[in-house]
Amino acid sequence: MRTDVLPMPAVLPRHIAIIMDGNGRWARSRRMPRLFGHHAGVEALHRVVDACGRLGIPMLTVYAFSTENWARPQEEVSGLMRLLADSFIRYLDRLIEAGVRIRHLGRTDRLPGDLLARIRDAEASTAGNQRLQLNVALNYGGRAEVVDAVRRLAASGADMTQLTEEQITANLYTAGLPDPDLVIRTGGEVRMSNFLLWQSAYAEYYATDKFWPDFGEPDLRQALATFAGRQRRFGGVVART
Ligand code: IPE
Ligand code: IPE
Ligand code: MG
């Protein structure tokens, strides 16, 4: 089936989140080092951001590096950090031109200083953009995020015996953002890997075997078509028509 010509469904997600997995296996299948796959992954991200902007998706969150990914070989971690810092520089002008607003989600503690500076610079120089918000989950962990929210609340003097869901939501890295409607995972695994645990309580999941560097607009359209066919109930019942 040709998916690049699929009509755009009537129901679109307001917020798509993507677990960009499979860079390493993509590279290995080409007998190349893992970092080669991560470079190709950045290109894929650029294509998908562009497609989301054109298709009218207002928010995209991508999982770029998890709190668990520090356990990878030092060479891969430092290569990734350098690649990410370079990418913020390389793509910044194009993101500004395309009306993309950048926001970082995650801890900042272990990030190299130059990467953190690039992130802050990208956030500041895209702050006025409104077409598409791109949230980059980097040094992100869903459990760490909840811990950080609770610590912030405790430090603020909130009554911890009366804590509400709204208070936790308002103190996550994603404060003020809508929950994801659709979570896409590439690379064949069907698991959450500590991604947006709180926020995706009622997200629809879509998994594809394609490795992230091979994911493109036709695959995005396929995911959107699948999403449009899902019936969301949020724990309630379906109204009869
Ligand atoms: C996802 O690809 C990117 C990051 C986690 C940084 P992987 O590097 O996990 O690729 P695979 O899953 O080993 O193929
Ligand atoms: C999830 O992929 C993290 C990112 C895509 C950044 P992993 O490759 O780290 O997940 P696991 O180890 O397969 O669960
Ligand atoms: Mg992986």
Coordinates of N, CA and C and ligand atoms in Angstrom, one line a residue:
M1 N 0.8 -1.2 0.0 CA 0.0 0.0 0.0 C 0.9 1.3 0.0
R2 N 0.6 2.2 -0.8 CA 1.3 3.5 -0.8 C 0.8 4.3 0.3
T3 N 1.7 4.6 1.2 CA 1.3 5.4 2.4 C 1.6 6.9 2.2
D4 N 2.4 7.2 1.2 CA 2.7 8.6 1.0 C 1.5 9.4 0.4
V5 N 0.6 8.6 -0.1 CA -0.6 9.3 -0.7 C -1.8 9.1 0.1
L6 N -1.6 8.5 1.3 CA -2.8 8.4 2.2 C -3.4 9.7 2.5
P7 N -4.8 9.8 2.4 CA -5.4 11.1 2.7 C -5.1 11.4 4.2
M8 N -5.1 12.7 4.5 CA -4.9 13.0 5.9 C -6.2 12.7 6.7
P9 N -6.1 12.0 7.8 CA -7.3 11.7 8.5 C -7.9 12.9 9.2
A10 N -9.2 12.8 9.5 CA -9.9 14.0 10.0 C -9.5 14.2 11.5
V11 N -9.1 13.1 12.2 CA -8.7 13.3 13.6 C -7.2 13.2 13.7
L12 N -6.6 14.3 14.1 CA -5.1 14.3 14.2 C -4.7 14.4 15.6
P13 N -3.6 13.8 16.0 CA -3.2 14.0 17.4 C -2.7 15.4 17.6
R14 N -2.9 16.0 18.7 CA -2.4 17.3 19.0 C -0.9 17.2 19.4
H15 N -0.6 16.1 20.0 CA 0.8 15.9 20.5 C 1.3 14.5 20.2
I16 N 2.3 14.4 19.4 CA 2.9 13.1 19.1 C 4.2 13.0 19.9
A17 N 4.5 11.8 20.5 CA 5.8 11.6 21.1 C 6.4 10.4 20.4
I18 N 7.7 10.4 20.2 CA 8.4 9.4 19.5 C 9.6 8.8 20.3
I19 N 9.6 7.5 20.4 CA 10.8 6.8 21.0 C 11.6 6.4 19.7
M20 N 12.6 7.2 19.5 CA 13.4 7.0 18.2 C 14.4 5.9 18.4
D21 N 14.0 4.7 18.2 CA 14.9 3.5 18.6 C 15.3 2.8 17.3
G22 N 16.5 2.2 17.4 CA 17.0 1.3 16.3 C 18.2 1.9 15.5
N23 N 18.8 3.0 16.0 CA 19.9 3.6 15.3 C 21.1 2.6 15.2
G24 N 21.4 2.0 16.3 CA 22.5 1.1 16.4 C 22.4 -0.1 15.5
R25 N 21.2 -0.7 15.5 CA 20.9 -1.9 14.6 C 20.9 -1.5 13.2
W26 N 20.4 -0.3 12.9 CA 20.5 0.2 11.5 C 21.9 0.3 11.0
A27 N 22.8 0.8 11.9 CA 24.2 0.9 11.5 C 24.8 -0.5 11.4
R28 N 24.5 -1.3 12.3 CA 25.1 -2.7 12.3 C 24.8 -3.4 11.0
S29 N 23.5 -3.2 10.6 CA 23.1 -3.9 9.4 C 23.9 -3.4 8.2
R30 N 24.5 -2.3 8.3 CA 25.4 -1.7 7.2 C 26.9 -1.9 7.6
R31 N 27.2 -2.7 8.6 CA 28.5 -2.9 9.1 C 29.2 -1.6 9.4
M32 N 28.5 -0.7 10.0 CA 29.0 0.6 10.3 C 29.0 0.8 11.8
P33 N 29.8 1.7 12.4 CA 29.7 1.9 13.9 C 28.4 2.5 14.3
R34 N 28.0 2.3 15.6 CA 26.7 2.8 16.1 C 26.5 4.3 15.9
L35 N 27.6 5.1 16.0 CA 27.5 6.5 15.8 C 27.0 6.9 14.4
F36 N 27.4 6.1 13.5 CA 26.9 6.3 12.1 C 25.4 6.3 12.1
G37 N 24.8 5.4 12.9 CA 23.4 5.3 13.0 C 22.8 6.5 13.7
H38 N 23.5 7.0 14.7 CA 22.9 8.2 15.4 C 22.9 9.4 14.4
H39 N 24.0 9.5 13.6 CA 24.0 10.6 12.6 C 22.8 10.5 11.7
A40 N 22.5 9.3 11.2 CA 21.4 9.1 10.3 C 20.1 9.4 11.1
G41 N 20.1 9.1 12.4 CA 18.9 9.4 13.2 C 18.6 10.8 13.3
V42 N 19.6 11.7 13.3 CA 19.4 13.1 13.3 C 18.7 13.6 12.0
E43 N 19.2 13.0 10.9 CA 18.6 13.3 9.6 C 17.1 12.9 9.6
A44 N 16.8 11.8 10.1 CA 15.4 11.3 10.2 C 14.6 12.2 11.0
L45 N 15.1 12.7 12.1 CA 14.4 13.6 12.9 C 14.1 14.9 12.2
H46 N 15.1 15.4 11.5 CA 14.9 16.6 10.7 C 13.7 16.4 9.7
R47 N 13.7 15.3 9.0 CA 12.6 15.0 8.1 C 11.2 14.9 8.8
V48 N 11.2 14.3 9.9 CA 9.9 14.1 10.6 C 9.4 15.5 11.2
V49 N 10.3 16.3 11.7 CA 9.9 17.6 12.2 C 9.3 18.4 11.0
D50 N 10.0 18.4 9.9 CA 9.5 19.1 8.7 C 8.1 18.6 8.3
A51 N 7.9 17.3 8.4 CA 6.6 16.7 8.0 C 5.5 17.1 9.0
C52 N 5.8 17.1 10.3 CA 4.9 17.5 11.3 C 4.4 18.9 11.1
G53 N 5.4 19.8 10.8 CA 5.1 21.2 10.5 C 4.1 21.3 9.4
R54 N 4.4 20.6 8.3 CA 3.5 20.7 7.1 C 2.2 20.1 7.3
L55 N 2.1 19.0 8.1 CA 0.8 18.3 8.3 C -0.1 18.9 9.3
G56 N 0.5 19.9 10.0 CA -0.4 20.6 11.0 C -0.4 20.0 12.4
I57 N 0.7 19.2 12.7 CA 0.8 18.7 14.1 C 1.4 19.8 14.9
P58 N 0.7 20.2 16.0 CA 1.3 21.3 16.8 C 2.4 21.0 17.7
M59 N 2.5 19.7 18.2 CA 3.5 19.4 19.2 C 4.1 18.0 19.0
L60 N 5.5 18.0 19.1 CA 6.2 16.7 18.9 C 7.2 16.6 20.0
T61 N 7.2 15.5 20.7 CA 8.2 15.2 21.7 C 9.1 14.0 21.3
V62 N 10.4 14.2 21.3 CA 11.2 13.1 20.9 C 12.2 12.6 22.0
Y63 N 12.4 11.3 22.1 CA 13.3 10.8 23.1 C 14.6 10.6 22.5
A64 N 15.5 11.5 22.9 CA 16.9 11.5 22.3 C 17.9 10.8 23.2
F65 N 17.7 10.8 24.5 CA 18.7 10.2 25.4 C 18.1 10.0 26.8
S66 N 18.1 8.8 27.3 CA 17.5 8.5 28.5 C 18.4 8.5 29.7
T67 N 17.9 8.6 30.9 CA 18.8 8.6 32.1 C 19.5 7.3 32.2
E68 N 19.0 6.2 31.5 CA 19.7 4.9 31.5 C 20.7 4.8 30.4
N69 N 20.7 5.7 29.4 CA 21.6 5.6 28.3 C 23.1 6.0 28.7
W70 N 23.3 6.6 29.9 CA 24.6 6.8 30.4 C 25.4 5.6 30.6
A71 N 24.7 4.4 30.7 CA 25.4 3.2 30.9 C 26.0 2.6 29.7
R72 N 25.9 3.3 28.6 CA 26.5 2.8 27.3 C 28.0 3.1 27.3
P73 N 28.7 2.4 26.4 CA 30.1 2.7 26.3 C 30.4 4.2 26.2
Q74 N 31.5 4.6 26.9 CA 31.8 6.0 27.0 C 32.0 6.7 25.6
E75 N 32.5 5.9 24.7 CA 32.8 6.5 23.4 C 31.4 6.8 22.7
E76 N 30.4 5.9 22.9 CA 29.1 6.2 22.2 C 28.5 7.4 22.9
V77 N 28.6 7.4 24.3 CA 27.9 8.5 25.0 C 28.5 9.9 24.6
S78 N 29.9 9.9 24.6 CA 30.5 11.2 24.3 C 30.3 11.6 22.8
G79 N 30.2 10.6 21.9 CA 29.9 10.9 20.5 C 28.5 11.4 20.4
L80 N 27.6 10.8 21.1 CA 26.2 11.3 21.0 C 26.1 12.7 21.5
M81 N 26.8 13.0 22.7 CA 26.7 14.4 23.2 C 27.2 15.4 22.2
R82 N 28.3 15.0 21.6 CA 28.9 15.9 20.6 C 27.9 16.1 19.4
L83 N 27.4 15.0 19.0 CA 26.4 15.0 17.8 C 25.2 15.9 18.1
L84 N 24.7 15.8 19.4 CA 23.5 16.6 19.7 C 23.9 18.0 19.8
A85 N 25.0 18.4 20.4 CA 25.4 19.8 20.4 C 25.6 20.3 19.0
D86 N 26.3 19.6 18.2 CA 26.5 20.0 16.8 C 25.1 20.2 16.1
S87 N 24.2 19.3 16.3 CA 22.9 19.4 15.6 C 22.1 20.6 16.0
F88 N 22.2 21.0 17.3 CA 21.5 22.2 17.7 C 22.0 23.4 16.9
I89 N 23.3 23.4 16.7 CA 23.9 24.5 15.9 C 23.5 24.4 14.4
R90 N 23.7 23.2 13.9 CA 23.5 23.0 12.5 C 22.1 23.3 12.0
Y91 N 21.1 22.9 12.8 CA 19.7 23.0 12.4 C 19.0 24.2 12.9
L92 N 19.7 25.0 13.8 CA 18.9 26.1 14.4 C 18.3 27.1 13.4
D93 N 19.0 27.5 12.5 CA 18.5 28.5 11.5 C 17.2 27.9 10.8
R94 N 17.3 26.6 10.4 CA 16.2 26.0 9.7 C 15.0 25.9 10.6
L95 N 15.3 25.6 11.9 CA 14.2 25.5 12.8 C 13.5 26.8 13.0
I96 N 14.3 27.8 13.1 CA 13.7 29.2 13.3 C 12.9 29.5 12.1
E97 N 13.4 29.3 10.9 CA 12.7 29.6 9.7 C 11.4 28.8 9.6
A98 N 11.4 27.6 10.1 CA 10.2 26.7 10.0 C 9.2 27.0 11.1
G99 N 9.5 27.9 12.0 CA 8.6 28.3 13.1 C 8.5 27.2 14.2
V100 N 9.6 26.6 14.4 CA 9.7 25.5 15.4 C 10.2 26.1 16.8
R101 N 9.5 25.8 17.8 CA 9.9 26.2 19.2 C 10.5 25.0 19.9
I102 N 11.7 25.2 20.5 CA 12.4 24.1 21.1 C 12.2 24.2 22.6
R103 N 12.0 23.0 23.3 CA 12.1 23.0 24.7 C 12.7 21.7 25.2
H104 N 13.6 21.8 26.1 CA 14.3 20.6 26.7 C 13.5 20.0 27.8
L105 N 13.4 18.7 27.8 CA 12.8 18.0 28.9 C 13.8 17.0 29.5
G106 N 14.1 17.2 30.8 CA 15.1 16.2 31.4 C 15.9 16.9 32.4
R107 N 16.8 16.1 33.0 CA 17.7 16.7 34.0 C 18.9 17.4 33.2
T108 N 19.5 18.4 33.9 CA 20.6 19.1 33.2 C 21.9 18.7 33.9
D109 N 21.8 17.9 35.0 CA 23.0 17.8 35.8 C 24.2 17.1 35.1
R110 N 24.0 16.1 34.3 CA 25.2 15.4 33.7 C 25.5 15.9 32.3
L111 N 24.8 16.8 31.8 CA 25.0 17.2 30.4 C 26.3 18.1 30.3
P112 N 27.1 17.8 29.2 CA 28.3 18.7 29.1 C 27.9 20.1 28.9
G113 N 28.7 21.0 29.4 CA 28.4 22.5 29.4 C 28.1 23.0 28.1
D114 N 28.8 22.6 27.0 CA 28.6 23.2 25.7 C 27.2 22.7 25.1
L115 N 26.8 21.5 25.4 CA 25.5 21.0 25.0 C 24.4 21.8 25.7
L116 N 24.6 22.0 27.0 CA 23.6 22.7 27.7 C 23.4 24.2 27.2
A117 N 24.6 24.7 26.9 CA 24.6 26.1 26.3 C 23.8 26.1 25.0
R118 N 24.1 25.1 24.2 CA 23.4 25.1 22.8 C 21.9 24.9 23.0
I119 N 21.5 24.1 24.0 CA 20.1 23.9 24.3 C 19.4 25.2 24.7
R120 N 20.1 25.9 25.7 CA 19.5 27.1 26.2 C 19.4 28.2 25.1
D121 N 20.4 28.2 24.2 CA 20.4 29.1 23.1 C 19.3 28.8 22.2
A122 N 19.1 27.5 21.9 CA 18.0 27.1 21.0 C 16.6 27.4 21.6
E123 N 16.5 27.2 22.9 CA 15.2 27.6 23.5 C 14.9 29.0 23.5
A124 N 16.0 29.8 23.7 CA 15.8 31.3 23.8 C 15.5 31.8 22.4
S125 N 16.2 31.3 21.4 CA 16.0 31.9 20.0 C 14.8 31.4 19.3
T126 N 14.2 30.4 19.8 CA 12.9 29.9 19.2 C 11.7 30.2 20.1
A127 N 11.9 30.9 21.2 CA 10.8 31.1 22.1 C 9.5 31.7 21.6
G128 N 9.7 32.5 20.5 CA 8.5 33.2 19.9 C 7.8 32.4 18.8
N129 N 8.4 31.2 18.5 CA 7.8 30.4 17.4 C 6.6 29.7 17.8
Q130 N 5.7 29.5 16.8 CA 4.4 29.0 17.2 C 3.9 27.8 16.3
R131 N 4.5 27.5 15.2 CA 4.0 26.6 14.3 C 4.0 25.1 14.9
L132 N 5.2 24.8 15.4 CA 5.4 23.4 15.9 C 6.3 23.5 17.2
Q133 N 5.8 22.9 18.3 CA 6.7 22.8 19.4 C 7.4 21.5 19.4
L134 N 8.7 21.6 19.5 CA 9.6 20.3 19.5 C 10.2 20.2 20.9
N135 N 9.7 19.2 21.6 CA 10.3 19.0 23.0 C 11.3 17.9 22.8
V136 N 12.5 18.2 23.3 CA 13.6 17.2 23.2 C 13.9 16.6 24.6
A137 N 13.5 15.3 24.7 CA 13.8 14.6 26.0 C 15.2 14.1 26.0
L138 N 16.0 14.7 26.8 CA 17.5 14.4 26.7 C 18.0 14.4 28.1
N139 N 18.6 13.3 28.5 CA 18.9 13.0 29.9 C 17.5 13.0 30.7
Y140 N 16.6 12.3 30.0 CA 15.2 12.2 30.5 C 14.9 10.8 31.0
G141 N 14.2 10.8 32.1 CA 13.7 9.5 32.7 C 12.3 9.8 33.3
G142 N 11.4 9.0 33.0 CA 10.0 9.2 33.5 C 10.0 9.1 35.1
R143 N 10.7 8.2 35.6 CA 10.7 8.1 37.1 C 11.5 9.2 37.7
A144 N 12.6 9.6 37.1 CA 13.4 10.7 37.7 C 12.5 12.0 37.6
E145 N 11.7 12.1 36.6 CA 10.9 13.3 36.4 C 9.8 13.4 37.6
V146 N 9.3 12.3 37.9 CA 8.3 12.3 39.0 C 9.0 12.6 40.4
V147 N 10.2 12.0 40.5 CA 11.0 12.3 41.8 C 11.3 13.8 41.8
D148 N 11.7 14.3 40.7 CA 12.1 15.8 40.7 C 10.8 16.6 41.0
A149 N 9.7 16.2 40.5 CA 8.5 17.0 40.8 C 8.1 17.0 42.2
V150 N 8.2 15.8 42.8 CA 7.9 15.7 44.3 C 8.9 16.5 45.1
R151 N 10.2 16.4 44.7 CA 11.2 17.2 45.5 C 10.9 18.7 45.4
R152 N 10.5 19.1 44.2 CA 10.2 20.6 44.1 C 9.0 21.0 44.9
L153 N 8.0 20.1 44.9 CA 6.8 20.4 45.7 C 7.2 20.4 47.2
A154 N 8.0 19.5 47.6 CA 8.4 19.4 49.1 C 9.2 20.7 49.4
A155 N 10.1 21.1 48.5 CA 10.9 22.3 48.8 C 10.1 23.6 48.8
S156 N 8.9 23.5 48.1 CA 8.1 24.7 48.0 C 7.2 24.9 49.2
G157 N 7.3 23.9 50.1 CA 6.5 23.9 51.3 C 5.0 23.4 51.1
A158 N 4.8 22.7 50.0 CA 3.4 22.2 49.8 C 3.1 21.1 50.8
D159 N 1.8 21.0 51.1 CA 1.4 20.0 52.1 C 1.4 18.6 51.4
M160 N 2.4 17.9 51.8 CA 2.7 16.6 51.0 C 1.6 15.5 51.4
T161 N 0.9 15.8 52.5 CA -0.2 14.8 52.8 C -1.4 15.0 52.0
Q162 N -1.5 16.1 51.3 CA -2.7 16.4 50.5 C -2.4 16.6 49.0
L163 N -1.3 16.0 48.6 CA -0.8 16.1 47.2 C -1.9 15.7 46.2
T164 N -2.0 16.5 45.1 CA -3.0 16.1 44.1 C -2.3 15.8 42.8
E165 N -3.0 15.1 41.9 CA -2.4 14.8 40.5 C -2.1 16.1 39.8
E166 N -2.9 17.1 40.0 CA -2.7 18.4 39.3 C -1.4 19.0 39.8
Q167 N -1.1 18.9 41.1 CA 0.2 19.5 41.6 C 1.4 18.8 41.0
I168 N 1.3 17.4 40.9 CA 2.4 16.7 40.3 C 2.6 17.1 38.8
T169 N 1.4 17.1 38.1 CA 1.5 17.4 36.7 C 2.1 18.8 36.4
A170 N 1.8 19.7 37.3 CA 2.3 21.1 37.2 C 3.7 21.3 37.5
N171 N 4.3 20.2 38.1 CA 5.8 20.3 38.5 C 6.6 19.3 37.7
L172 N 6.1 18.7 36.7 CA 6.9 17.9 35.8 C 7.6 18.7 34.8
Y173 N 8.6 18.2 34.1 CA 9.3 19.0 33.1 C 8.4 19.5 32.0
T174 N 7.3 18.7 31.8 CA 6.3 19.0 30.8 C 5.2 20.0 31.3
A175 N 5.4 20.7 32.4 CA 4.4 21.6 33.0 C 3.8 22.5 31.9
G176 N 2.5 22.5 31.8 CA 1.9 23.4 30.8 C 1.6 22.8 29.5
L177 N 2.2 21.6 29.2 CA 2.1 21.0 27.9 C 0.9 20.0 27.9
P178 N 0.2 19.8 26.8 CA -0.8 18.8 26.8 C -0.2 17.4 26.8
D179 N -0.9 16.4 27.3 CA -0.4 15.0 27.3 C -0.3 14.5 25.9
P180 N 0.7 13.6 25.6 CA 0.7 13.1 24.2 C -0.5 12.2 23.9
D181 N -1.0 12.4 22.7 CA -2.2 11.5 22.3 C -1.7 10.2 21.6
L182 N -0.5 10.3 21.0 CA 0.0 9.2 20.2 C 1.5 9.0 20.6
V183 N 1.9 7.8 21.0 CA 3.3 7.5 21.2 C 3.8 6.5 20.1
I184 N 4.7 6.9 19.4 CA 5.3 6.0 18.3 C 6.6 5.5 18.8
R185 N 6.8 4.2 18.6 CA 8.1 3.6 18.8 C 8.6 2.9 17.6
T186 N 9.8 3.2 17.2 CA 10.4 2.5 16.0 C 11.3 1.4 16.6
G187 N 11.9 0.6 15.7 CA 12.9 -0.3 16.1 C 12.4 -1.7 16.6
G188 N 11.1 -1.9 16.5 CA 10.6 -3.2 16.8 C 10.3 -3.6 18.2
E189 N 10.8 -2.9 19.2 CA 10.5 -3.2 20.6 C 9.1 -2.6 20.9
V190 N 8.4 -3.2 21.8 CA 7.1 -2.6 22.2 C 7.2 -2.4 23.7
R191 N 7.9 -1.4 24.2 CA 8.0 -1.1 25.6 C 8.2 0.4 25.7
M192 N 8.0 0.9 27.0 CA 8.0 2.3 27.2 C 9.4 2.8 27.6
S193 N 10.3 2.0 28.1 CA 11.7 2.4 28.4 C 11.7 3.8 29.1
N194 N 10.8 3.9 30.1 CA 10.9 5.1 31.0 C 10.6 6.4 30.4
F195 N 9.7 6.3 29.3 CA 9.4 7.6 28.5 C 8.0 8.1 28.9
L196 N 7.9 9.3 29.3 CA 6.6 10.0 29.6 C 5.6 9.1 30.3
L197 N 6.1 8.5 31.4 CA 5.3 7.5 32.1 C 4.0 8.1 32.6
W198 N 4.1 9.3 33.2 CA 2.9 9.9 33.8 C 2.0 10.5 32.7
Q199 N 2.6 11.1 31.7 CA 1.9 11.9 30.7 C 1.2 11.0 29.7
S200 N 1.7 9.8 29.5 CA 1.1 8.9 28.4 C 0.1 7.9 29.0
A201 N -0.4 8.2 30.2 CA -1.4 7.3 30.8 C -2.5 6.9 29.9
Y202 N -3.0 7.8 29.0 CA -4.0 7.4 28.1 C -3.6 7.7 26.6
A203 N -2.3 7.7 26.4 CA -1.9 7.8 25.0 C -2.1 6.5 24.2
E204 N -2.3 6.7 22.9 CA -2.4 5.5 22.0 C -1.0 5.1 21.6
Y205 N -0.6 3.8 21.6 CA 0.7 3.4 21.2 C 0.7 2.9 19.8
Y206 N 1.8 3.2 19.1 CA 1.9 2.7 17.7 C 3.4 2.2 17.6
A207 N 3.6 1.0 17.3 CA 5.0 0.4 17.2 C 5.2 0.0 15.8
T208 N 6.4 0.3 15.3 CA 6.8 -0.2 13.9 C 8.2 -0.9 14.0
D209 N 8.4 -1.9 13.2 CA 9.7 -2.6 13.1 C 10.8 -1.7 12.5
K210 N 10.4 -0.7 11.7 CA 11.4 0.1 11.0 C 12.4 0.7 12.0
F211 N 13.6 0.7 11.6 CA 14.6 1.4 12.5 C 14.5 2.9 12.3
W212 N 14.8 3.7 13.3 CA 14.5 5.1 13.3 C 15.1 5.8 12.0
P213 N 16.3 5.5 11.6 CA 16.9 6.2 10.4 C 16.1 6.0 9.2
D214 N 15.3 4.9 9.1 CA 14.4 4.6 7.9 C 13.0 5.2 8.0
F215 N 12.7 5.8 9.2 CA 11.3 6.3 9.4 C 11.2 7.6 8.7
G216 N 10.1 7.8 8.0 CA 9.9 9.0 7.2 C 8.4 9.4 7.2
E217 N 8.1 10.3 6.3 CA 6.7 10.8 6.2 C 5.7 9.7 5.9
P218 N 6.0 8.8 5.0 CA 5.0 7.7 4.8 C 4.7 6.9 6.0
D219 N 5.7 6.7 6.9 CA 5.5 6.0 8.1 C 4.7 6.8 9.1
L220 N 5.0 8.1 9.1 CA 4.2 9.0 10.0 C 2.7 9.0 9.6
R221 N 2.5 9.1 8.3 CA 1.1 9.1 7.8 C 0.4 7.8 8.1
Q222 N 1.2 6.7 8.1 CA 0.6 5.4 8.5 C 0.2 5.4 10.0
A223 N 1.0 5.9 10.8 CA 0.7 6.0 12.2 C -0.5 6.9 12.5
L224 N -0.6 8.0 11.7 CA -1.7 8.9 11.9 C -3.0 8.3 11.5
A225 N -2.9 7.5 10.4 CA -4.1 6.8 9.9 C -4.6 5.7 11.0
T226 N -3.6 5.0 11.6 CA -3.9 4.1 12.6 C -4.5 4.8 13.8
F227 N -3.9 5.9 14.2 CA -4.4 6.6 15.3 C -5.9 7.1 15.1
A228 N -6.2 7.5 13.9 CA -7.5 8.0 13.6 C -8.6 6.9 13.7
G229 N -8.1 5.7 13.5 CA -9.1 4.5 13.6 C -9.2 4.0 15.0
R230 N -8.5 4.5 16.0 CA -8.6 4.0 17.4 C -9.7 4.7 18.1
Q231 N -10.3 3.9 19.0 CA -11.4 4.5 19.8 C -10.9 4.8 21.2
R232 N -10.8 6.0 21.5 CA -10.3 6.3 22.9 C -11.4 6.4 23.8
R233 N -11.3 5.8 25.0 CA -12.4 5.8 26.0 C -12.0 6.5 27.3
F234 N -10.7 6.6 27.6 CA -10.3 7.2 28.8 C -10.9 6.6 30.0
G235 N -11.2 5.3 30.0 CA -11.8 4.6 31.1 C -13.3 4.7 31.2
G236 N -13.9 5.5 30.2 CA -15.4 5.6 30.3 C -16.0 4.6 29.3
V237 N -17.2 4.9 28.8 CA -17.9 4.1 27.8 C -18.0 4.9 26.6
V238 N -18.2 4.1 25.5 CA -18.4 4.8 24.2 C -19.8 5.2 24.0
A239 N -20.0 6.5 23.7 CA -21.4 7.0 23.5 C -22.0 6.3 22.2
R240 N -23.2 5.8 22.3 CA -23.8 5.2 21.1 C -24.3 6.3 20.1
T241 N -24.0 6.0 18.8 CA -24.5 7.0 17.9 C -25.6 6.5 17.1
Ligands
IPE1 C1 18.1 4.9 19.8 O1 18.8 4.0 19.1 C2 18.9 6.1 20.1 C3 19.4 6.3 21.5 C4 19.0 5.5 22.5 C5 20.3 7.3 21.8 P1 19.7 2.9 19.8 O2 21.1 3.4 20.0 O3 19.0 2.4 21.1 O4 19.7 1.7 18.7 P2 19.5 0.2 19.0 O5 18.2 0.0 19.7 O6 20.7 -0.3 19.7 O7 19.4 -0.4 17.6
IPE2 C1 14.9 4.3 24.5 O1 15.7 3.4 23.7 C2 15.7 5.6 24.7 C3 15.8 6.4 23.5 C4 15.2 6.1 22.3 C5 16.5 7.6 23.7 P1 16.7 2.3 24.4 O2 17.4 1.6 23.3 O3 17.5 3.0 25.4 O4 15.7 1.4 25.2 P2 15.8 -0.2 25.6 O5 17.1 -0.3 26.3 O6 15.7 -1.0 24.4 O7 14.6 -0.4 26.5
MG3 MG 17.7 0.9 21.5

